[in-house]
Short mmCIF file of C-alpha atoms and ligand atoms in Angstrom, two decimals:
data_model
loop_
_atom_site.label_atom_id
_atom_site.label_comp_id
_atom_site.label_asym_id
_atom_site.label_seq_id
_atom_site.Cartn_x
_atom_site.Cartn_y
_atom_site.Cartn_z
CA UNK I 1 110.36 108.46 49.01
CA UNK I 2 107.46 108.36 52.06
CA UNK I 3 105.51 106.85 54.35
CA UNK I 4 102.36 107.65 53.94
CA UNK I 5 99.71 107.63 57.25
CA UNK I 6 95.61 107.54 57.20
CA UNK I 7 94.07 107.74 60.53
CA UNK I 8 90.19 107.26 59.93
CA UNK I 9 90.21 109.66 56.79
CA UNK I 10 86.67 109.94 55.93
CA UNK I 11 84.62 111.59 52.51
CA UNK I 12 81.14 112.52 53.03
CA UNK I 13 80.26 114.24 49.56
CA UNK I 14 78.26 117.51 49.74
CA UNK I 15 75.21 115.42 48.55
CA UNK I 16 76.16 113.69 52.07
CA UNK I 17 77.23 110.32 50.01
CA UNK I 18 79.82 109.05 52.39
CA UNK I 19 82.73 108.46 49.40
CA UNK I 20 85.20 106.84 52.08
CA UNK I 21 83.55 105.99 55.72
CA UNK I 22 87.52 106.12 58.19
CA UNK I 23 90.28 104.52 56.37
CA UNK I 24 93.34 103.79 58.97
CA UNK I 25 95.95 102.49 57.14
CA UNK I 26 99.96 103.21 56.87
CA UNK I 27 101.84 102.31 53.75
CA UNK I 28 105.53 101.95 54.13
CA UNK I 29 108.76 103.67 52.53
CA UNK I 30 109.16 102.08 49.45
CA UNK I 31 105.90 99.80 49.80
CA UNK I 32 104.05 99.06 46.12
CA UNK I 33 100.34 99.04 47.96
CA UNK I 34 97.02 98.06 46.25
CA UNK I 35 93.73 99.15 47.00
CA UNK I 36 91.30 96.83 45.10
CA UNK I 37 87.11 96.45 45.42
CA UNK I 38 84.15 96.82 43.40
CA UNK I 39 83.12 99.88 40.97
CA UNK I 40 82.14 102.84 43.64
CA UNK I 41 83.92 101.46 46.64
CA UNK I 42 85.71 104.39 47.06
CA UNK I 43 89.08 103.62 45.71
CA UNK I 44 89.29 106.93 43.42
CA UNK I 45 87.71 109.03 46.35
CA UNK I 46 90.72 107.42 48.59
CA UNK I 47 93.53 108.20 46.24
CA UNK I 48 92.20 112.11 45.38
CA UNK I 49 92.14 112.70 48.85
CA UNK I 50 95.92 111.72 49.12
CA UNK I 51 96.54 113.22 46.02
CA UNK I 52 94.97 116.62 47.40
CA UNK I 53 92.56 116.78 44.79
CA UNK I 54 89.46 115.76 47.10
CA UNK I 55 89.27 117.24 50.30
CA UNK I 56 89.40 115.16 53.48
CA UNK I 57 86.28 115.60 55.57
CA UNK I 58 87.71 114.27 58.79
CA UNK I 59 90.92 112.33 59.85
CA UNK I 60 94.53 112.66 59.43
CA UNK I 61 96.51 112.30 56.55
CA UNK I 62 100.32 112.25 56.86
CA UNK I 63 103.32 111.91 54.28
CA UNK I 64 106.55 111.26 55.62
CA UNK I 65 105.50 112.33 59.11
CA UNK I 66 103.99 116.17 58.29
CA UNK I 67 100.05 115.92 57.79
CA UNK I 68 99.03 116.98 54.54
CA UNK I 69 95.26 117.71 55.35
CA UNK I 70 95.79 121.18 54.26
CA UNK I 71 98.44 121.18 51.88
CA UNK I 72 98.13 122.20 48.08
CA UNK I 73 98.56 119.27 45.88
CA UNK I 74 101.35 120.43 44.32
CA UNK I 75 103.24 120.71 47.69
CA UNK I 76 102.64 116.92 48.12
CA UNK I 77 105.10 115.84 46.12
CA UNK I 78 103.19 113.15 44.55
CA UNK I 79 102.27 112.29 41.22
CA UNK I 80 99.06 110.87 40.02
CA UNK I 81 98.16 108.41 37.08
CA UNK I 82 94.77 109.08 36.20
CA UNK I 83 92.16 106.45 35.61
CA UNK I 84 91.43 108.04 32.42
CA UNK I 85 94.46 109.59 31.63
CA UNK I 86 94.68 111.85 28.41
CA UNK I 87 97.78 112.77 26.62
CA UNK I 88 97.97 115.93 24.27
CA UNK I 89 97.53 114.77 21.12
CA UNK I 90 99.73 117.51 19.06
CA UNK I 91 102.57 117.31 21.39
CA UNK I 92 105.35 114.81 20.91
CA UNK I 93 106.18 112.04 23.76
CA UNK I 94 108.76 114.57 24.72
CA UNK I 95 106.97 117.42 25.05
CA UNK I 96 104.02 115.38 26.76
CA UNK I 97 106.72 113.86 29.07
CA UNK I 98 108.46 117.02 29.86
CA UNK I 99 105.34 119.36 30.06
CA UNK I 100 104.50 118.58 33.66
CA UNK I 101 108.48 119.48 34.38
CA UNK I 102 107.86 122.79 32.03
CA UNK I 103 105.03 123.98 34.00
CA UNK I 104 106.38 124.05 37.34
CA UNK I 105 109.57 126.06 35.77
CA UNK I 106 112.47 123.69 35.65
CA UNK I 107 115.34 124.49 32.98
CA UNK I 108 115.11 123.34 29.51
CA UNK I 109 118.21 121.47 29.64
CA UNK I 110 117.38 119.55 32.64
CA UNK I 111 113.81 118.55 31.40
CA UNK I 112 115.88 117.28 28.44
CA UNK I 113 117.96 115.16 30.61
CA UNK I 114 115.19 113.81 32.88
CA UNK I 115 112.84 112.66 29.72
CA UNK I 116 115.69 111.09 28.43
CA UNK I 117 115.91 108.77 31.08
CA UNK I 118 112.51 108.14 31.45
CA UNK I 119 112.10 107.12 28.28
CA UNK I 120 114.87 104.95 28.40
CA UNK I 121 113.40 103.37 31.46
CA UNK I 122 109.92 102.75 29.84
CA UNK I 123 111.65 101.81 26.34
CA UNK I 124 110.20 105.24 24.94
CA UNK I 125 113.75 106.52 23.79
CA UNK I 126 113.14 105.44 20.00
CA UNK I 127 109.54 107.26 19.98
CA UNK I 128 110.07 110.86 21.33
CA UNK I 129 109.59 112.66 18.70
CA UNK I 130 106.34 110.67 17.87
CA UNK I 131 102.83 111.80 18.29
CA UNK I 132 100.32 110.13 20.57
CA UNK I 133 98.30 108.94 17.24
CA UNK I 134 101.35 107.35 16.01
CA UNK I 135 101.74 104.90 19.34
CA UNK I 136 100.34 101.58 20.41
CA UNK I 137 98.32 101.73 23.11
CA UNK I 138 100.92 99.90 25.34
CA UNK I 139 103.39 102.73 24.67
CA UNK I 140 100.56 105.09 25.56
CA UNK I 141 100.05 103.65 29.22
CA UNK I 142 104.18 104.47 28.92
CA UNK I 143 103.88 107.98 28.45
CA UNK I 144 100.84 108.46 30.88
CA UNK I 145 103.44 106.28 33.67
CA UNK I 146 106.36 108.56 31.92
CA UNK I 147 104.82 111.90 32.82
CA UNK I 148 104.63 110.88 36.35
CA UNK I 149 108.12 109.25 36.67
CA UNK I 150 109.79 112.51 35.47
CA UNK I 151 108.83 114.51 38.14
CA UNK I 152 110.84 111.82 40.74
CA UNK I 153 108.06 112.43 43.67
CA UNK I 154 108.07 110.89 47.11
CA UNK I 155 104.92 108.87 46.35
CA UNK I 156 103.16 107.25 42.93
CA UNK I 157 99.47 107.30 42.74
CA UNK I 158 98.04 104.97 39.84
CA UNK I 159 94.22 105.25 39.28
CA UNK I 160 93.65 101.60 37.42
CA UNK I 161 96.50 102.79 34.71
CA UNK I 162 95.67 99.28 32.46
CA UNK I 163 92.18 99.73 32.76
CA UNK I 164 92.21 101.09 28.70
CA UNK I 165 94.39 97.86 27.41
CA UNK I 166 93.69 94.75 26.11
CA UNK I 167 94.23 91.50 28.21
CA UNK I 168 97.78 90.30 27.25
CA UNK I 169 99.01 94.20 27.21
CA UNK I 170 97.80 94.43 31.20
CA UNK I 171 99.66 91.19 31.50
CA UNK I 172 103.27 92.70 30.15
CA UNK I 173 102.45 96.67 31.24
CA UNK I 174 101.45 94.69 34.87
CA UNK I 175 105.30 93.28 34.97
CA UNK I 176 106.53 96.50 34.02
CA UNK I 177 104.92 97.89 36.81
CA UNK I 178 106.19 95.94 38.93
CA UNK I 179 109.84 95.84 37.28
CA UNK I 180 109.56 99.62 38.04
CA UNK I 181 108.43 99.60 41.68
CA UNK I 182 111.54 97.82 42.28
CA UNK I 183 113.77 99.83 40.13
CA UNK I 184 112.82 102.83 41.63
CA UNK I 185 111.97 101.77 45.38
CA UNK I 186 109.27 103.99 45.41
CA UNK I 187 106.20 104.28 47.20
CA UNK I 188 103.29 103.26 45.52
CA UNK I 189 99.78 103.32 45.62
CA UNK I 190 98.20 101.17 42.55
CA UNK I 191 94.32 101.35 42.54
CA UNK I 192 92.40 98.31 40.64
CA UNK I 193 89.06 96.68 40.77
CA UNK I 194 91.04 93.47 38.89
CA UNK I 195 91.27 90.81 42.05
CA UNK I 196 94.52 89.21 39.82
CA UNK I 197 95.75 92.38 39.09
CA UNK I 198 96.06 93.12 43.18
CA UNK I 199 97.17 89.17 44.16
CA UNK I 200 100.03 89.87 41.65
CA UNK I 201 101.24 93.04 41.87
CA UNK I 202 100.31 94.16 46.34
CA UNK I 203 102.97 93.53 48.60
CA UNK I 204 99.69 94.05 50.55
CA UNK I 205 96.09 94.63 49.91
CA UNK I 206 94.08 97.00 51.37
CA UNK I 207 90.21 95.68 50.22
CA UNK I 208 87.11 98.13 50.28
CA UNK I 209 83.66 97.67 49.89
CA UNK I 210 81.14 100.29 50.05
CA UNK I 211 83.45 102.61 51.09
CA UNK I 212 84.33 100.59 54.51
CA UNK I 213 88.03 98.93 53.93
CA UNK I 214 87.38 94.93 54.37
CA UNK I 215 90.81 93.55 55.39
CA UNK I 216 94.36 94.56 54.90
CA UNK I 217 97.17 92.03 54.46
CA UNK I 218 99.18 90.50 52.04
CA UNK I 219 97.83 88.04 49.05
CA UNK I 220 98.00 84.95 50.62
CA UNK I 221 96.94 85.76 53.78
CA UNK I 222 93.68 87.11 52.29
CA UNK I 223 93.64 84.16 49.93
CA UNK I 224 94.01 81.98 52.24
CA UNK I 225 92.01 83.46 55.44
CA UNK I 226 89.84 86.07 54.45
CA UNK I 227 88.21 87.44 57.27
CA UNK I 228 84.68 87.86 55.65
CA UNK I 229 82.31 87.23 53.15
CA UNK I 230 82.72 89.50 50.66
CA UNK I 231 86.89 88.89 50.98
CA UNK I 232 86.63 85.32 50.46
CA UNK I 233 84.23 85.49 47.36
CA UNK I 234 85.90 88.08 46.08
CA UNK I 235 89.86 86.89 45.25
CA UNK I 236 89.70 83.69 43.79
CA UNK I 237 88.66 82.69 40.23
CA UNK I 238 86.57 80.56 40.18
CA UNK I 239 85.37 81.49 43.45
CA UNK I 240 85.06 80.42 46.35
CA UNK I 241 81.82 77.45 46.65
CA UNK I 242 79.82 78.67 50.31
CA UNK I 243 77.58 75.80 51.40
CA UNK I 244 74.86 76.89 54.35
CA UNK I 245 74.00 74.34 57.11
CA UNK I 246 73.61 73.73 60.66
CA UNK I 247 76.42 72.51 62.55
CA UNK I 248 75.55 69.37 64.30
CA UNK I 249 77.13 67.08 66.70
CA UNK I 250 75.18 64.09 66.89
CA UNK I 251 76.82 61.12 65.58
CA UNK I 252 79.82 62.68 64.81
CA UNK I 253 80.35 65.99 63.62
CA UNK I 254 78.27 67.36 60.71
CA UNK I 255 76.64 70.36 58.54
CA UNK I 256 73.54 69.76 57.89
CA UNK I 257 72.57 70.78 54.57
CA UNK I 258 69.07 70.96 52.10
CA UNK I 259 71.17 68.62 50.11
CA UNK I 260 72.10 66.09 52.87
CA UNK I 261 74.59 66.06 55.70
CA UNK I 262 78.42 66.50 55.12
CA UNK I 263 79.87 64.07 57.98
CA UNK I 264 82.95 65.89 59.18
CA UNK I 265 85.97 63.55 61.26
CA UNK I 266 87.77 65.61 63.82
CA UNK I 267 88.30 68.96 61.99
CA UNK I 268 91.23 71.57 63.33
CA UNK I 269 88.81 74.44 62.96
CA UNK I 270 86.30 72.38 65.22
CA UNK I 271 87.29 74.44 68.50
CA UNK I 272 86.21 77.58 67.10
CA UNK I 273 83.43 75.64 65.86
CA UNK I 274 82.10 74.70 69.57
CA UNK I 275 79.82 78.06 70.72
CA UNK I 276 78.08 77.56 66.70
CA UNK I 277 76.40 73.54 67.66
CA UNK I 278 72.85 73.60 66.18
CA UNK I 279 73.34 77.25 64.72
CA UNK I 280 73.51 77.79 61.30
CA UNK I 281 77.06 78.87 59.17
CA UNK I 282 77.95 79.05 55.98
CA UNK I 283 81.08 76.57 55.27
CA UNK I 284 83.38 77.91 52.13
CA UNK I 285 85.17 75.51 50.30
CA UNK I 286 87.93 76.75 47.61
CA UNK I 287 87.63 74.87 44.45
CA UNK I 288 91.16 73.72 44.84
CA UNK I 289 89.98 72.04 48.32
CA UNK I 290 87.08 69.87 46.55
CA UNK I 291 89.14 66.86 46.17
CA UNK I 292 87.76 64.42 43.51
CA UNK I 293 88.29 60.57 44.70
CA UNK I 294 88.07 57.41 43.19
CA UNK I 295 85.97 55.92 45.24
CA UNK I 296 82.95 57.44 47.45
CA UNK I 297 85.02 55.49 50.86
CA UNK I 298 86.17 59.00 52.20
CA UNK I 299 84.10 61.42 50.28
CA UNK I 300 83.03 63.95 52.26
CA UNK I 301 79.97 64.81 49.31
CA UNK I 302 78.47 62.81 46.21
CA UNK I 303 78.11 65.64 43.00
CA UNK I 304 77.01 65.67 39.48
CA UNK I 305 79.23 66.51 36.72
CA UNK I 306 77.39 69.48 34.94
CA UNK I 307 79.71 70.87 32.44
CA UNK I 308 84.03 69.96 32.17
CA UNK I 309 86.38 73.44 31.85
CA UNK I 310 89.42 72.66 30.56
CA UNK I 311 91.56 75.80 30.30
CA UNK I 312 94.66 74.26 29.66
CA UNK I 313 97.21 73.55 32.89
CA UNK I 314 94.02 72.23 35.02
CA UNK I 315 90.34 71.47 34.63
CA UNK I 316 87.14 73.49 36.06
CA UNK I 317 84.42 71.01 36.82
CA UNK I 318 81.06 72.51 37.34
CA UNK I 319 78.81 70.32 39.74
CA UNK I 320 75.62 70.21 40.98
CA UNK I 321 75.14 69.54 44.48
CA UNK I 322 71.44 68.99 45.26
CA UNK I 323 70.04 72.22 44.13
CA UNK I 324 73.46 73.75 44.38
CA UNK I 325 76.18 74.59 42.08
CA UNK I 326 79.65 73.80 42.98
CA UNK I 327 82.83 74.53 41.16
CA UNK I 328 85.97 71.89 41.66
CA UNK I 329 89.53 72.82 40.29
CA UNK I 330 91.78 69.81 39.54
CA UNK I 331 94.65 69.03 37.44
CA UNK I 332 94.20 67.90 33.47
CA UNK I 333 92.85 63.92 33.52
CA UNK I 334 90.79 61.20 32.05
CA UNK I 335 86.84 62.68 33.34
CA UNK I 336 83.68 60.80 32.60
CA UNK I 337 80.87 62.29 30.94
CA UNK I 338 78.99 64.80 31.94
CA UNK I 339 75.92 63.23 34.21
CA UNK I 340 78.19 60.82 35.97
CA UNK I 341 77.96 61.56 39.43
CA UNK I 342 81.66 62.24 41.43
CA UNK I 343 82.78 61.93 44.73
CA UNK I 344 84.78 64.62 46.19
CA UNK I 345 86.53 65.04 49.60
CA UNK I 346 87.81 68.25 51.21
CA UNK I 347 91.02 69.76 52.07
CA UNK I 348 90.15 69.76 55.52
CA UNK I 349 92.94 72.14 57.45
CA UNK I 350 91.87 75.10 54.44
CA UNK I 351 88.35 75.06 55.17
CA UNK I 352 86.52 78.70 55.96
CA UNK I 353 83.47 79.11 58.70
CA UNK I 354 81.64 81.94 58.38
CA UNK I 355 78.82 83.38 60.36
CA UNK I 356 75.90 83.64 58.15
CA UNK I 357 74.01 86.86 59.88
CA UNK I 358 77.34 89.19 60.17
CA UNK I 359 79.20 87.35 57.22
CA UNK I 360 82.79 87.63 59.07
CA UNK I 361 84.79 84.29 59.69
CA UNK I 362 84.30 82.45 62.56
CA UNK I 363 87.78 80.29 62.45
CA UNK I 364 90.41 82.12 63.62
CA UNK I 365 92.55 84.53 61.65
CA UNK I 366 95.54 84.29 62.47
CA UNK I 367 97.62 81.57 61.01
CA UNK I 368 97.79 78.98 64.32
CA UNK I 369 94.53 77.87 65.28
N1 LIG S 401 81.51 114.34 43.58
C1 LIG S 401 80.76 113.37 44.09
N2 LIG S 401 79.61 113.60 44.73
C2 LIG S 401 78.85 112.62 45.26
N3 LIG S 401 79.18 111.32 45.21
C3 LIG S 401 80.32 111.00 44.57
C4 LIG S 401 81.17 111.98 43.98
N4 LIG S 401 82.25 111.35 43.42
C5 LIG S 401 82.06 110.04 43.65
N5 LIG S 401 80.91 109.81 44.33
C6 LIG S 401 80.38 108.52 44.80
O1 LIG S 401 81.28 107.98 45.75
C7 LIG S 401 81.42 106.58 45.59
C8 LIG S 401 82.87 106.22 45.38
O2 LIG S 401 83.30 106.73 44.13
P1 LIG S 401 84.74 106.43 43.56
O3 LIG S 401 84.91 107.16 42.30
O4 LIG S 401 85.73 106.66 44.62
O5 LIG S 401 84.63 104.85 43.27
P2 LIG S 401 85.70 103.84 42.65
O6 LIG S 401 85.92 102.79 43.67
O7 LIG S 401 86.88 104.58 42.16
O8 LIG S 401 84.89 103.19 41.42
P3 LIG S 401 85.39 102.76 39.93
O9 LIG S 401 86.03 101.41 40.08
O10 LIG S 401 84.12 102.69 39.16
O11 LIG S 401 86.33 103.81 39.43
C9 LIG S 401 80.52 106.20 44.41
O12 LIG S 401 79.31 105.71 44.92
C10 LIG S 401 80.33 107.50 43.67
O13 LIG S 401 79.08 107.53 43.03
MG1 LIG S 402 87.70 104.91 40.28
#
């Protein structure tokens, strides 16, 4: 198992597209890492490179303290899962488990003992001598996983491996993934453009957009302070409401909206808040944070119920806000009708700022403020 080290790795393509613009980022021994963003962010272009299958136009790559730049893929000592992984349809799971083993000349007897316990791990044992055709598609994902386990390499590279699977098979193949990171202790590198897929699974999350990495840290500390834009409306289903104003200080604190002001008492963030007085931000409000009171005494804004969500455990309300839809989250309870206007208060300490022209937060991001 490895550390593996980028120091501003960068991909311009021969077309001159720039695939991955200096990505400096370490990922510990043992470390089950996710890189997560939009289609074309990069994330493919980020794990070939590592993989040696891309190469690196500038930077440093390093795995377990040699750099790699140079080095023949199969001298890596990694294994990749493809994002469109293909198993060999007249072979058995054995033989497509073993063949990777076969190739690179190990002895018949020991790929024999090292599918065994792969399959075994992956719950394969009973279908070896099966054909691809013959498997669910969960116990394809297995073999495609399988045929990288059995080579035991220092690092695991998975290229959106539950992309091809229906919902509730990502959910159980996602827990097996994990299951496995811990079984094994290896390192891992788990690509996805599936924001719940890389809350649940990252020890930490590295998140790219256009081919620029966004923020790295762990779940909740990019739930919870993202440090831009795209971050914040980007984990978090529903997402995150952004309200634009100006930030006012007459008569009390305030943002002054199109749809009215939003009086604000003595806010934590309102320090950071001081240099932005008549400028406009954008205020982001999770929909966990919209509050909805019983009376309008404390409520920081005055909505109308569009359309109730109820999805079982809690309750999406959709709202209109002026000319501006809002989304609350709240627990399952007696709602009036659509039309009936609602007063909602905020969570006031879990409030973002953001600055409207560069898009990056303006309250601080670390965790004391
Ligand atoms: N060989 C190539 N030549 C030129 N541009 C390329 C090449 N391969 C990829 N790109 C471009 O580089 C960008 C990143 O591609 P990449 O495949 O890494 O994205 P991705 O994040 O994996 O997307 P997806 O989620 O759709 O798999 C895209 O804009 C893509 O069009
Ligand atoms: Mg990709």
């Amino acid at each position: 198992m490895a550390t593996v080290c980028l120091d501003r790795v960068r991909k311009v393509y021969p077309n001159g597209h720039i695939g991955v613009a200096g990505a400096s980022f370490d990922i510990a021994d043992g470390e089950l890492l996710v890189l997560v963003g939009p289609s074309g962010c990069g994330k493919t272009t980020l794990l070939r490179m590592i993989a040696g299958l891309e190469s690196i136009s500038d930077g440093t790559l390093s795995i377990a303290g040699r750099v790699v730049n140079d080095v023949a893929p199969k001298e890596r000592d990694i294994a990749m899962v493809f994002q469109n992984y293909a198993l060999y349809p007249h072979m058995t799971v054995a033989e497509n488990l073993g063949f990777g083993l076969h190739l690179r000349g190990h002895k018949p007897a020991e790929i024999e003992q090292r599918v065994r316990e792969v399959a075994k791990t992956l719950e394969l044992d009973q279908r070896l001598g099966s054909k691809p055709a013959a498997l669910s598609g969960g116990q394809r994902q297995r073999v495609a996983l399988g045929r990288a386990l059995v080579r035991n390499p220092k690092v695991f590279l998975l290229d959106e491996p539950l992309s091809n699977l229906d919902a509730k098979l990502r959910l159980s193949m996602r827990v097996e993934i994990a299951r496995l990171h811990r079984q094994l202790g290896a390192t891992m590198i788990y690509v996805t453009h599936d924001q719940v897929e890389a809350m649940t699974l990252g020890q930490r999350i590295v998140m790219l957009d256009g081919g620029v990495i966004q923020q790295i840290d762990t779940p909740m500390n990019l739930y919870e302070r993202p440090a831009n834009l795209f971050v914040a409306s980007f984990l978090g289903s529903p997402a995150m409401n952004l309200l634009r104003g100006t930030w006012r200080a007459d008569n009390g604190l305030k943002l002054a909206t199109t749809q009215g002001d939003i009086a604000f008492g003595s806010v934590p963030q309102a320090s950071s808040l001081e240099g932005w007085l008549n400028r406009e931000v954008i205020l982001g409000v999770r929909p966990e944070d919209l509050r909805l009171l019983d009376s309008n005494a404390d409520a920081a804004i005055e909505a109308t119920l569009e359309v109730i969500e109820p999805v079982g455990n809690e309750v999406f309300l959709n709202l209109r806000y002026g000319n501006q839809a809002l989304v609350a989250r709240t627990p399952p309870r007696t709602l009036p009708e659509p039309g009936s206007t609602l007063h909602f208060g905020f969570a006031w300490e879990r409030l973002h700022f953001f600055d409207p022209q560069a898009g990056v937060r303006i309250t601080p991001l670390s965790r004391s403020p």
